[in-house]
Each structure stands twice: as C-alpha cells, then as structure tokens.
mmCIF file of C-alpha atoms in Angstrom:
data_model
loop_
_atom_site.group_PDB
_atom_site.id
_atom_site.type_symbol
_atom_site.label_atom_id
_atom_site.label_comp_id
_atom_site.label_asym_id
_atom_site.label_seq_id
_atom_site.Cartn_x
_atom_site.Cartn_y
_atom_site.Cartn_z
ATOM 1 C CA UNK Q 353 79.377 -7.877 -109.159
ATOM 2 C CA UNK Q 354 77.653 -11.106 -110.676
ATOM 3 C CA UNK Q 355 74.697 -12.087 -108.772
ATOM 4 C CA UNK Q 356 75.542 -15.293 -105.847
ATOM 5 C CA UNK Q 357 73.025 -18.044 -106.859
ATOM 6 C CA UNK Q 358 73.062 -21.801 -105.715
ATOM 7 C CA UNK Q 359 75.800 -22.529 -108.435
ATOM 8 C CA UNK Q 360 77.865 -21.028 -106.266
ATOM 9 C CA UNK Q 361 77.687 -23.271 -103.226
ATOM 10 C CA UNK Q 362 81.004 -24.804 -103.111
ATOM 11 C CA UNK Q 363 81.816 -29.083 -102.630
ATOM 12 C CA UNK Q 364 80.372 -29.727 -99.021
ATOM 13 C CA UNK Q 365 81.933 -32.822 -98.872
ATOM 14 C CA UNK Q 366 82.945 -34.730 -95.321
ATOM 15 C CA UNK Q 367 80.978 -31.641 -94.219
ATOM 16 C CA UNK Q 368 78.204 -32.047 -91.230
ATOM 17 C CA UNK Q 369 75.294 -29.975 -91.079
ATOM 18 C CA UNK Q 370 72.694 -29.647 -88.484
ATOM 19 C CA UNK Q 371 69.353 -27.710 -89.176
ATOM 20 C CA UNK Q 372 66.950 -27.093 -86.727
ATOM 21 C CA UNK Q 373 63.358 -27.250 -88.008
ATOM 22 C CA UNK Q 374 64.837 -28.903 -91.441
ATOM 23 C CA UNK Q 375 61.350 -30.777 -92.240
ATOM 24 C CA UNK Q 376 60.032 -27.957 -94.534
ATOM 25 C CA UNK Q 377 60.493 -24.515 -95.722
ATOM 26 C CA UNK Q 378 63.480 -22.637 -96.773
ATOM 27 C CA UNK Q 379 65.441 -25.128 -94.052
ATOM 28 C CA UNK Q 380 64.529 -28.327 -96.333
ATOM 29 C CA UNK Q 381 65.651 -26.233 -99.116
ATOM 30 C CA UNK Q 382 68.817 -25.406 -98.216
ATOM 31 C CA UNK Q 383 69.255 -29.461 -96.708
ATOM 32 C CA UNK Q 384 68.405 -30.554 -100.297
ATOM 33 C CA UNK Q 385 71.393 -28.139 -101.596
ATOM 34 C CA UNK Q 386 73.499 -29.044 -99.701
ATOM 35 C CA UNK Q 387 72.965 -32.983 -99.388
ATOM 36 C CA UNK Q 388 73.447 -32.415 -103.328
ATOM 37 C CA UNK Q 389 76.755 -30.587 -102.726
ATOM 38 C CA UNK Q 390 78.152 -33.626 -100.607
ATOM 39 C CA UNK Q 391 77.277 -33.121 -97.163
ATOM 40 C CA UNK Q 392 75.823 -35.334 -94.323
ATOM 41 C CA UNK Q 393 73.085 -33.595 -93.097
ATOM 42 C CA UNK Q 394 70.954 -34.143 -89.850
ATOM 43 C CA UNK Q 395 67.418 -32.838 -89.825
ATOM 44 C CA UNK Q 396 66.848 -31.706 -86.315
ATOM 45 C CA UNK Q 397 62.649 -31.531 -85.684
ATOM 46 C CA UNK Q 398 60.122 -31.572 -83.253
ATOM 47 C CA UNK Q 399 58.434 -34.354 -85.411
ATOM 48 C CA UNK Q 400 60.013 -37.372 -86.311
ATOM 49 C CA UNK Q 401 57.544 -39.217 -88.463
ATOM 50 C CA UNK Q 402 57.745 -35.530 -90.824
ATOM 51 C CA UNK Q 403 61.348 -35.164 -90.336
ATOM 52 C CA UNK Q 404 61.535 -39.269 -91.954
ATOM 53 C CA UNK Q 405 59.598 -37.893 -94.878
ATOM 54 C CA UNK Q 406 61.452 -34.686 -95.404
ATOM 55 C CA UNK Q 407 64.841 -36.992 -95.157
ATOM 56 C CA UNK Q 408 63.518 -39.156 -98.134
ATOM 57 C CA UNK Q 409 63.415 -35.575 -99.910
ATOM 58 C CA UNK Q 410 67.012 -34.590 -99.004
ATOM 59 C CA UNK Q 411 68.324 -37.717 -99.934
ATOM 60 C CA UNK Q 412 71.981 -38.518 -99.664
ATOM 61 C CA UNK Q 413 73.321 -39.045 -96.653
ATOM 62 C CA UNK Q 414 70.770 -37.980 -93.906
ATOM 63 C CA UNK Q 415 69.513 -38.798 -90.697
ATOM 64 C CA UNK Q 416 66.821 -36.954 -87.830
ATOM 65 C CA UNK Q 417 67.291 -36.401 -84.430
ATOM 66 C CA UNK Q 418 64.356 -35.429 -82.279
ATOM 67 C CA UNK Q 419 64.232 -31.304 -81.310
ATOM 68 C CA UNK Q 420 61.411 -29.963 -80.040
ATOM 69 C CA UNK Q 421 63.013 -26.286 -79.141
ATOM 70 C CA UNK Q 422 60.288 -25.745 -76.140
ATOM 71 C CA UNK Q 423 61.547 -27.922 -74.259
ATOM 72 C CA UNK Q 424 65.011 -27.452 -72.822
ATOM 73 C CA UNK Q 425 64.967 -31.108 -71.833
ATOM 74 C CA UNK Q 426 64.182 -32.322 -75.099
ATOM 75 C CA UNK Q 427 67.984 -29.643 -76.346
ATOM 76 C CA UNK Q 428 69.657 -31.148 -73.783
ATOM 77 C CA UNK Q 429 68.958 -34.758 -74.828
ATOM 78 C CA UNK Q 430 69.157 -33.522 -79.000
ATOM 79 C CA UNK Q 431 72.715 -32.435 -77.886
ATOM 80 C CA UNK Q 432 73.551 -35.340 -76.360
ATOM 81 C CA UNK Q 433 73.119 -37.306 -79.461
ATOM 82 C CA UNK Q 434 74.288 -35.301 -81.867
ATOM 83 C CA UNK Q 435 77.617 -35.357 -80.157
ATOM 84 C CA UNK Q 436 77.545 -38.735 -79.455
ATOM 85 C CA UNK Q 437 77.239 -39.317 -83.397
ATOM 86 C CA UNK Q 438 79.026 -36.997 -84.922
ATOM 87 C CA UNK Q 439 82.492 -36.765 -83.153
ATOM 88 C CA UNK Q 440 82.463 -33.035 -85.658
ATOM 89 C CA UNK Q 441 79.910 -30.314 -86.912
ATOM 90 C CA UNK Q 442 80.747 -28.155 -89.918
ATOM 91 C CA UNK Q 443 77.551 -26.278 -89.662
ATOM 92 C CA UNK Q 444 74.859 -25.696 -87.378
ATOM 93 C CA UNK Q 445 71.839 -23.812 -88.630
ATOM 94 C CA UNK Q 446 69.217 -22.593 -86.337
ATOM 95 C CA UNK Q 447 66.273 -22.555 -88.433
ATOM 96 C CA UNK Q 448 63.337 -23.252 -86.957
ATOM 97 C CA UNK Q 449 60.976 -21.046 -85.756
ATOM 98 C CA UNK Q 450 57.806 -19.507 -84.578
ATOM 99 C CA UNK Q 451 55.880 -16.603 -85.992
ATOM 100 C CA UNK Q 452 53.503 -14.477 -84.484
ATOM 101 C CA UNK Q 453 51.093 -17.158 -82.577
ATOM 102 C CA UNK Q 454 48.697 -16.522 -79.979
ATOM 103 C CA UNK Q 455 49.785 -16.072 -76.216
ATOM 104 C CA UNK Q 456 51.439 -19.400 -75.316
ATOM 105 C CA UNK Q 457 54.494 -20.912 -73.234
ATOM 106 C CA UNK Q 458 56.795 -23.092 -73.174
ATOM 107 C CA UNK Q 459 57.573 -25.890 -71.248
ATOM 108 C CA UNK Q 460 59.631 -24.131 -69.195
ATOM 109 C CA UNK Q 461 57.373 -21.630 -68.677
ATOM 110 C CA UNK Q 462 59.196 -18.769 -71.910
ATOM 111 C CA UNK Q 463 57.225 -16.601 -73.797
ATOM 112 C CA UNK Q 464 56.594 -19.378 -76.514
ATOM 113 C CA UNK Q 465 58.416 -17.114 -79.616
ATOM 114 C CA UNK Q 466 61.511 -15.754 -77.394
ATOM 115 C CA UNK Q 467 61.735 -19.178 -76.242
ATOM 116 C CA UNK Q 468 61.988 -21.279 -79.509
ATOM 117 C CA UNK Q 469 62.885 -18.542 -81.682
ATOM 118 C CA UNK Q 470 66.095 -17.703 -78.932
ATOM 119 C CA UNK Q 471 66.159 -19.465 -76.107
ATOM 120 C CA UNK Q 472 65.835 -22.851 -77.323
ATOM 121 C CA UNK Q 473 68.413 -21.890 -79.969
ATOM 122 C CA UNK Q 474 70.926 -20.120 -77.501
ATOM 123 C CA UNK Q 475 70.722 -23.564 -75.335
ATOM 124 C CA UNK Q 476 71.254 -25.986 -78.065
ATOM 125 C CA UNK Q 477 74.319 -24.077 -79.529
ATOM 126 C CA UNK Q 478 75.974 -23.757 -76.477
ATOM 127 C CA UNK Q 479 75.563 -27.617 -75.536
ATOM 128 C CA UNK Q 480 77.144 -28.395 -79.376
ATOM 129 C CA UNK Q 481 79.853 -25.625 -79.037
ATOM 130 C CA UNK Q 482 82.618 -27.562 -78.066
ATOM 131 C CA UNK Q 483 81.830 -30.211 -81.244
ATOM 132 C CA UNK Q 484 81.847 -27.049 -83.312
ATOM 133 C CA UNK Q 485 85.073 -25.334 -81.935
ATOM 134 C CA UNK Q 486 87.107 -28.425 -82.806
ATOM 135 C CA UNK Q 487 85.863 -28.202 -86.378
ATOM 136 C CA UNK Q 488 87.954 -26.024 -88.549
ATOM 137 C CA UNK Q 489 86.026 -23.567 -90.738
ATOM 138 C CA UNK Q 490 82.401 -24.585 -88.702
ATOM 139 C CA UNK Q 491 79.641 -22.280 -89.027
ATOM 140 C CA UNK Q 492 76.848 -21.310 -87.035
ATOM 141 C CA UNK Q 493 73.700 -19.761 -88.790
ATOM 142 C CA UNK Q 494 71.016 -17.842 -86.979
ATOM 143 C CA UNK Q 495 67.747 -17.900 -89.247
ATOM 144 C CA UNK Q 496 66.589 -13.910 -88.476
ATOM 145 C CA UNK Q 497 64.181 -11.445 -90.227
ATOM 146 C CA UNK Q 498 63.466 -8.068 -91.336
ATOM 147 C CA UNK Q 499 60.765 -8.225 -88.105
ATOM 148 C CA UNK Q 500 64.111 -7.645 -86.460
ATOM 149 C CA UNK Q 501 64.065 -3.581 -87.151
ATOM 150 C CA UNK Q 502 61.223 -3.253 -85.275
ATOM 151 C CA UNK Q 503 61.870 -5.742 -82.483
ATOM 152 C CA UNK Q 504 62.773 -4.136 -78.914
ATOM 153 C CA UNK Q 505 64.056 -6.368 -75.958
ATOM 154 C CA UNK Q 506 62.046 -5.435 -72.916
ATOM 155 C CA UNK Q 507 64.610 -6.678 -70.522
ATOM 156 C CA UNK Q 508 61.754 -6.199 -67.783
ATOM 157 C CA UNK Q 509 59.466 -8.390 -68.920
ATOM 158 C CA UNK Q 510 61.126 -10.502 -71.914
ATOM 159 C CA UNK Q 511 58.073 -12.762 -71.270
ATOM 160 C CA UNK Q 512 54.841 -10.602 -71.427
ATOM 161 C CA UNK Q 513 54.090 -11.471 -67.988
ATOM 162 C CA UNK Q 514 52.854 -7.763 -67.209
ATOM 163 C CA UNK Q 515 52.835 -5.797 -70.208
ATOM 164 C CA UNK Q 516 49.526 -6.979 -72.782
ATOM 165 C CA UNK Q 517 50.240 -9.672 -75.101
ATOM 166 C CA UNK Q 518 51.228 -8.522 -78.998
ATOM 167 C CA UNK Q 519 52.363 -11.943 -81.216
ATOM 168 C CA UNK Q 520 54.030 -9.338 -83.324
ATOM 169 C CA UNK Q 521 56.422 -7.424 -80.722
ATOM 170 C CA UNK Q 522 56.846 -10.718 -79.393
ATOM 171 C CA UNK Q 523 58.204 -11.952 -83.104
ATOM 172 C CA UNK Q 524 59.764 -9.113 -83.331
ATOM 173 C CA UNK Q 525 61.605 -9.256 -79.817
ATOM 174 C CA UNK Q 526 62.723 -12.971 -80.647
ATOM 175 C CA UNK Q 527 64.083 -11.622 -83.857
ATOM 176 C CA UNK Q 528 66.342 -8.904 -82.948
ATOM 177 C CA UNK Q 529 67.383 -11.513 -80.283
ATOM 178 C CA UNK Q 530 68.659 -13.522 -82.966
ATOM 179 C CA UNK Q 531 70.655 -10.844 -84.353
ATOM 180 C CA UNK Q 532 72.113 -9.578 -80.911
ATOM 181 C CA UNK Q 533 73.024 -13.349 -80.109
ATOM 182 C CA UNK Q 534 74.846 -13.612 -82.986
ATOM 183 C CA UNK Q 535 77.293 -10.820 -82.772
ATOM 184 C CA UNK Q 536 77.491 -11.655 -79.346
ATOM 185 C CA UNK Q 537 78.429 -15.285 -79.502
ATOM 186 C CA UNK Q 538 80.763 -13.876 -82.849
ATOM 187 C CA UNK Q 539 82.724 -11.504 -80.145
ATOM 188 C CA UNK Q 540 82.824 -14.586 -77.647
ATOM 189 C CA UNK Q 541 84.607 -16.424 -80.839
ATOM 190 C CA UNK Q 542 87.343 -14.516 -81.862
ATOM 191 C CA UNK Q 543 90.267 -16.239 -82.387
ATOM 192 C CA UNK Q 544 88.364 -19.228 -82.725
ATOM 193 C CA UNK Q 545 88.070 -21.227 -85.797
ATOM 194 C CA UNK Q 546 84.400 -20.893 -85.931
ATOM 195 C CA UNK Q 547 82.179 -17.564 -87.328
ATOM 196 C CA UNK Q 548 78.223 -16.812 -86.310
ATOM 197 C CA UNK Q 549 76.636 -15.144 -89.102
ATOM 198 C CA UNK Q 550 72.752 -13.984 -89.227
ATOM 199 C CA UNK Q 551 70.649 -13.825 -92.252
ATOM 200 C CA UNK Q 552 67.396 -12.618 -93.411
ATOM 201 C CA UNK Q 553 65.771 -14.965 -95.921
ATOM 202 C CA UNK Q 554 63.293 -12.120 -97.085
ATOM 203 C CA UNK Q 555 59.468 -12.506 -97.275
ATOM 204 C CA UNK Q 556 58.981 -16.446 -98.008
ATOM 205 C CA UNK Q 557 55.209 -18.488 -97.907
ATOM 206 C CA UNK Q 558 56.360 -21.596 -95.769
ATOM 207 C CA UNK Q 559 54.595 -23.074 -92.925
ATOM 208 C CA UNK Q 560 56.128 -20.708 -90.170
ATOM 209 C CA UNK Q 561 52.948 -18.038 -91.693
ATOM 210 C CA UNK Q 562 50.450 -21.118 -90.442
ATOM 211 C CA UNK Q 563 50.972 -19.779 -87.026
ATOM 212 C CA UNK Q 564 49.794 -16.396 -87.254
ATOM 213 C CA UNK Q 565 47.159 -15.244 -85.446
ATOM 214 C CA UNK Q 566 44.178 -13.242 -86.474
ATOM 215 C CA UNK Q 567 42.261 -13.915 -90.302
ATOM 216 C CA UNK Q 568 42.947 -10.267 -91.299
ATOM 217 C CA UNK Q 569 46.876 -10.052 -89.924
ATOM 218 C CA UNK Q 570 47.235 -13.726 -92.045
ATOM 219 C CA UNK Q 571 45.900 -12.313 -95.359
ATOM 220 C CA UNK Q 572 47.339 -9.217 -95.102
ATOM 221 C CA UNK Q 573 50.981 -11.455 -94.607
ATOM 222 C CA UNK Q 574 49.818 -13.886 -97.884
ATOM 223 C CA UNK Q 575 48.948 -10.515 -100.057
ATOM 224 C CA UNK Q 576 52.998 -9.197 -98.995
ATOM 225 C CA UNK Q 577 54.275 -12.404 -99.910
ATOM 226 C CA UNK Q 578 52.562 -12.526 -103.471
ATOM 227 C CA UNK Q 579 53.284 -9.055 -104.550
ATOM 228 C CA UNK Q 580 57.312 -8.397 -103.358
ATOM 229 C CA UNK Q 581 58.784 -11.581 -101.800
ATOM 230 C CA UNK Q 582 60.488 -14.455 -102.839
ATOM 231 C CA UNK Q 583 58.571 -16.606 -105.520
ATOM 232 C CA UNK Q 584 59.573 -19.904 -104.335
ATOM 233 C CA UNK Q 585 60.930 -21.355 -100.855
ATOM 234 C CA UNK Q 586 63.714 -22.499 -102.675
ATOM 235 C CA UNK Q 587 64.968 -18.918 -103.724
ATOM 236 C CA UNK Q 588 64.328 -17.827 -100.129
ATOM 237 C CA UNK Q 589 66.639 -20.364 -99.096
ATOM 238 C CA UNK Q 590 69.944 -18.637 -100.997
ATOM 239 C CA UNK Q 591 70.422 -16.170 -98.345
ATOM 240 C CA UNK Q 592 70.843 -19.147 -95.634
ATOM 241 C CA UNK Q 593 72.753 -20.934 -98.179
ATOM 242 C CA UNK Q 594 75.023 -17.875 -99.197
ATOM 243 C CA UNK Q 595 75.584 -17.637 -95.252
ATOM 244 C CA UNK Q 596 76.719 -21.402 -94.688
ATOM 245 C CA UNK Q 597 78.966 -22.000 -97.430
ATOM 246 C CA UNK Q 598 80.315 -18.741 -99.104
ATOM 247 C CA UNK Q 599 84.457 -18.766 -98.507
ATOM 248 C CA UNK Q 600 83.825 -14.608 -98.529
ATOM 249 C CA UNK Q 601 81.723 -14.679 -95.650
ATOM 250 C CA UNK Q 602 82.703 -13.893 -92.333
ATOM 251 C CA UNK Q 603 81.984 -13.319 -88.800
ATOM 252 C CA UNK Q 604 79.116 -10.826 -87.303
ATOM 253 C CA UNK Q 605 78.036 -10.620 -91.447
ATOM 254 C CA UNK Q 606 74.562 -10.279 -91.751
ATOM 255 C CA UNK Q 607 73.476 -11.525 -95.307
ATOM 256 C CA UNK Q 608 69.581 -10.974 -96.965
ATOM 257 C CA UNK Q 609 68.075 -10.477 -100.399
ATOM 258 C CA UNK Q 610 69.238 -7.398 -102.287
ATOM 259 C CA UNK Q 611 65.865 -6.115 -103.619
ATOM 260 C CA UNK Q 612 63.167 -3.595 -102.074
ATOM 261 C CA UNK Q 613 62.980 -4.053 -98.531
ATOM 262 C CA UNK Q 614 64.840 -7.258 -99.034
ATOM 263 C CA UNK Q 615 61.629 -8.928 -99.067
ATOM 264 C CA UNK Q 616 62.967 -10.449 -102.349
ATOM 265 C CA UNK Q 617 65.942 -11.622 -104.900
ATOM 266 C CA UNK Q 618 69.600 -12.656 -104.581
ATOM 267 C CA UNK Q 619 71.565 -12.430 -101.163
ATOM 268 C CA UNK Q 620 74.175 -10.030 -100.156
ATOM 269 C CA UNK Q 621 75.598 -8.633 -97.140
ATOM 270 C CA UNK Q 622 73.539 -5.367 -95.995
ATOM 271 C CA UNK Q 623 74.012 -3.410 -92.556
ATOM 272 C CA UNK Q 624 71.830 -4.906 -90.110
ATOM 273 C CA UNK Q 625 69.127 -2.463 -87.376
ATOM 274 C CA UNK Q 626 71.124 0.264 -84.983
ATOM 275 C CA UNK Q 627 69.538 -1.679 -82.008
ATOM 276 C CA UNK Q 628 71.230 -4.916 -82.977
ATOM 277 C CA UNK Q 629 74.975 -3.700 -82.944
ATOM 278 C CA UNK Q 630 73.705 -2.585 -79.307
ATOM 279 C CA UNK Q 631 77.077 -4.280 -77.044
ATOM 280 C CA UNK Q 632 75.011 -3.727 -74.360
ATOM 281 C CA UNK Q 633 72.527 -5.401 -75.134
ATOM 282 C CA UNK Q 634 74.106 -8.232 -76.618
ATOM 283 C CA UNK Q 635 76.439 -8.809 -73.474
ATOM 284 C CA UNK Q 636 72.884 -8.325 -71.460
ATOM 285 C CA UNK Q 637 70.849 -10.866 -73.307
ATOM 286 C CA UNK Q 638 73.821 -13.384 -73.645
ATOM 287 C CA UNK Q 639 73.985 -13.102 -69.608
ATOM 288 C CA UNK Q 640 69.999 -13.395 -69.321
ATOM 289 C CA UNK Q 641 69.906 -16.414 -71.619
ATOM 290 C CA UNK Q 642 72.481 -18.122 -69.570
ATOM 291 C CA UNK Q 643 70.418 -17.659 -66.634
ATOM 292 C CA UNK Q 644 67.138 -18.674 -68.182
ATOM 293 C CA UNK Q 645 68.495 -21.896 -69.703
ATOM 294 C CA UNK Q 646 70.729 -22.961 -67.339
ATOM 295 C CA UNK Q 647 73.664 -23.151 -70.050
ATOM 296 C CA UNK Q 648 76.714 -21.857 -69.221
ATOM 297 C CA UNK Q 649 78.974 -21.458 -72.078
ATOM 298 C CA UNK Q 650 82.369 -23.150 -72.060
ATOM 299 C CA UNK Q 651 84.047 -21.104 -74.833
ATOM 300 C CA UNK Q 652 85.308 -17.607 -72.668
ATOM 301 C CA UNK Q 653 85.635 -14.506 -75.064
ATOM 302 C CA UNK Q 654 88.882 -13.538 -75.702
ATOM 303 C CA UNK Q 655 90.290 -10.566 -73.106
ATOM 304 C CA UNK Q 656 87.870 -11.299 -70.778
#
C-alpha cells in the first residue's frame, strides 16, 4: 500500500477549520496545508498578538479567535464567536495542549493538563456541536499521544488533590482521556453526519516540550526526539492531516506514524491501548466532564 503523504490531502475548498492552539507546532503545520488546499481556517489561541503572526504564515483565508483552554469562560465566549461567524464547521481540531508541567490549576480550579488537555477540549466541542452536526462530512480531531498507553484515569482524584503530584501520570491521564472522549463522543454520533477520530502525531520537537519540568526529564525528551521521531514538525503534522481530510477515514479510527513505536514516519491506522476501548470508562468520563464543565451535550446517542 503506497505510503499517505501531504499530496494526498484532497481540495478543502468552502471547507472551515478550527484548530485549537494553531499558532505553532504540528497545528500551524497542518493550518498551512490546508489553507493551501482551499480552506478557511481559524486559528483558535490563547495569544492573539502570536496567533496574528502565525495567520500571516498560513496565509489564505484566515482569521484568530481568542482560546485560552483554562478558562471555561474564555470556551464559552470562543464558542460564541465562532458560531456567530461561521454559520458551518467542516473541521474542528483540538490541538493544543500541555505537557508534563509542574503542579498547577486552572482557572477553574482542574488539574492544569486534564483540564486543557480534556476538559477545556470536551467543553469547547460540545458548545460548537450543533454548528458541526449541520455540516455534512464535519470532522472532529482529538490531538492524542503514545503517553496515552500508560495513562490511567483515577476517577477518585482526576485532579491530584490527594494522591502526590507526577506531571507525567498527569500527561498521561489527560491523554488516554483524549482517546476515551473520542470513542465516546464517536458512539454519541452514530447516525450523525459527523466522525471523531484520535491521532498520535509521534515524537515531534515543538513548543508543547518547553513545558516540561525537571533539566534531566527535558533532555532525556530532546535526546528521544533526535534519535527516532519525526525530523521536522511538518512531517509530524501528516498524521493530524491524514485524520482531517482522508475520504477512507472513519469514525472511532485512531491514526499515528507507522514506524518503531510510532515515534516516527508516515500515518496509518494502528489499534489504539486496551484501556482506551474501556465503555466504561468512556461513558464514566463523558458523564464526569459534563459535570465538571457544566456542558451538557445536546446531541443524545442513538438508543439511548
């Protein structure tokens, strides 16, 4: 089977496309393909005045809205706007995210990686679902990770409020809840003309690595990246690409590079961990989210 590459992104024309955290990384890379495809493209950021200067790199037909993802105040008012300007989204691509900082919380008081990572995420898609319902063929894209196989929800304490602080079960946690939202919110869908699909851009050097914590834990992360993952931001971008746009594509798929631990090289669909095809624990985090954000989701699963 030939290899998918970013030839293969199809016409994106009269398409709209949302990405969260779109100012850098493998989420400015993918804007820039697909602005060159045809699409509109909204770069959704917690920084405007970088989000203006990323937009002069898209080019085409682009525009911000302010996002800062700890803040559930500053979704609802994103979500707000974005459906008051764009009467339909094609694609919705929660990109954005946090990775492996120091003990911090949000605004609302999260865990600061299950709450931008997730939470923030969960909100904001459930405040645009409606938009992307009544769009034919929308998509939405969760941005996970390979930090996903060795997440575990700790439904107990999903903020580290008792149990001692680790930034990398907490990554990892926020992760898997990527994956477990999306096959959730896919089973919620069916029968509707719009698929969830996760993906797992492999190892990638982007900002999101500025965060980590600890000198030793950051070098030991830059070493990785040099010796098996993706050589450029760009080529980790093909997985999220190959997820947005690829006709073949479909619900619950969960696409990532094909090489050695998928740290690296061209994106396919691979079998995601055990503990994310959990149904339990999907329908369990779905419910907590709701109560944690305050967003009740609209769009009832089918037989329910």
């Amino acid at each position: 089977m030939a290899e998918w590459t970013v030839d293969d992104v199809p016409d994106q024309s009269g398409r709209t496309v949302v990405v969260t955290g779109g100012n850098g990384g493998i989420g400015l890379e993918a804007a820039k393909v697909l602005a060159a495809r045809g699409a509109s493209i909204v770069l959704a950021c917690r920084d405007l005045s970088r989000a203006t200067a990323a937009a002069a790199m898209v080019g085409g037909d682009v525009s911000t809205v302010e996002l800062d993802l700890s803040s559930l105040a500053s979704v609802r008012r994103a979500a707000d706007e974005l459906r008051s300007r764009h009467p339909h989204l094609d694609l919705l691509i929660n990109n954005a995210g946090l990775m492996m900082p120091p003990l911090g919380r949000t605004e609302d008081g999260f865990e600061q990686q299950l709450g931008i990572n997730h939470l923030g995420h969960f909100a904001l898609t459930g405040l645009l679902l409606d938009t992307l319902v009544g769009t034919p063929g929308s998509r939405v894209v969760n941005v996970a990770s390979s930090a996903h196989r060795q997440g575990r929800i700790d439904f107990d304490d999903l903020q580290f409020e008792r149990r001692a602080y680790s930034p990398a079960k907490a990554y990892g946690q926020s992760k898997l809840a990527n994956v477990l939202f999306t096959f959730e919110l896919q089973r919620r869908l069916d029968g509707a003309p719009t698929i969830a699909v996760a993906v797992e851009p492999g190892i990638v050097s982007t900002g999101l690595q500025g965060h980590v914590t600890g000198r030793a834990r950051g070098l030991a992360i830059a070493a990785v990246v040099r010796l098996v993952g993706q050589p450029t931001a760009a080529a980790g971008a093909l997985a999220t690409l190959r997820a947005a746009t690829d006709p073949t594509v479909h619900g619950a798929d969960y696409v990532a590079p094909h090489g050695r631990l998928n740290a690296a090289g061209h994106p396919v669909l691979i079998e995601p961990s055990k503990a994310s095809r959990d149904a339990d624990a999907q329908r369990r985090l779905w419910t907590e989210s709701e109560r944690l954000t305050g967003v009740r989701w609209s769009f009832a699963p089918r037989g329910t």
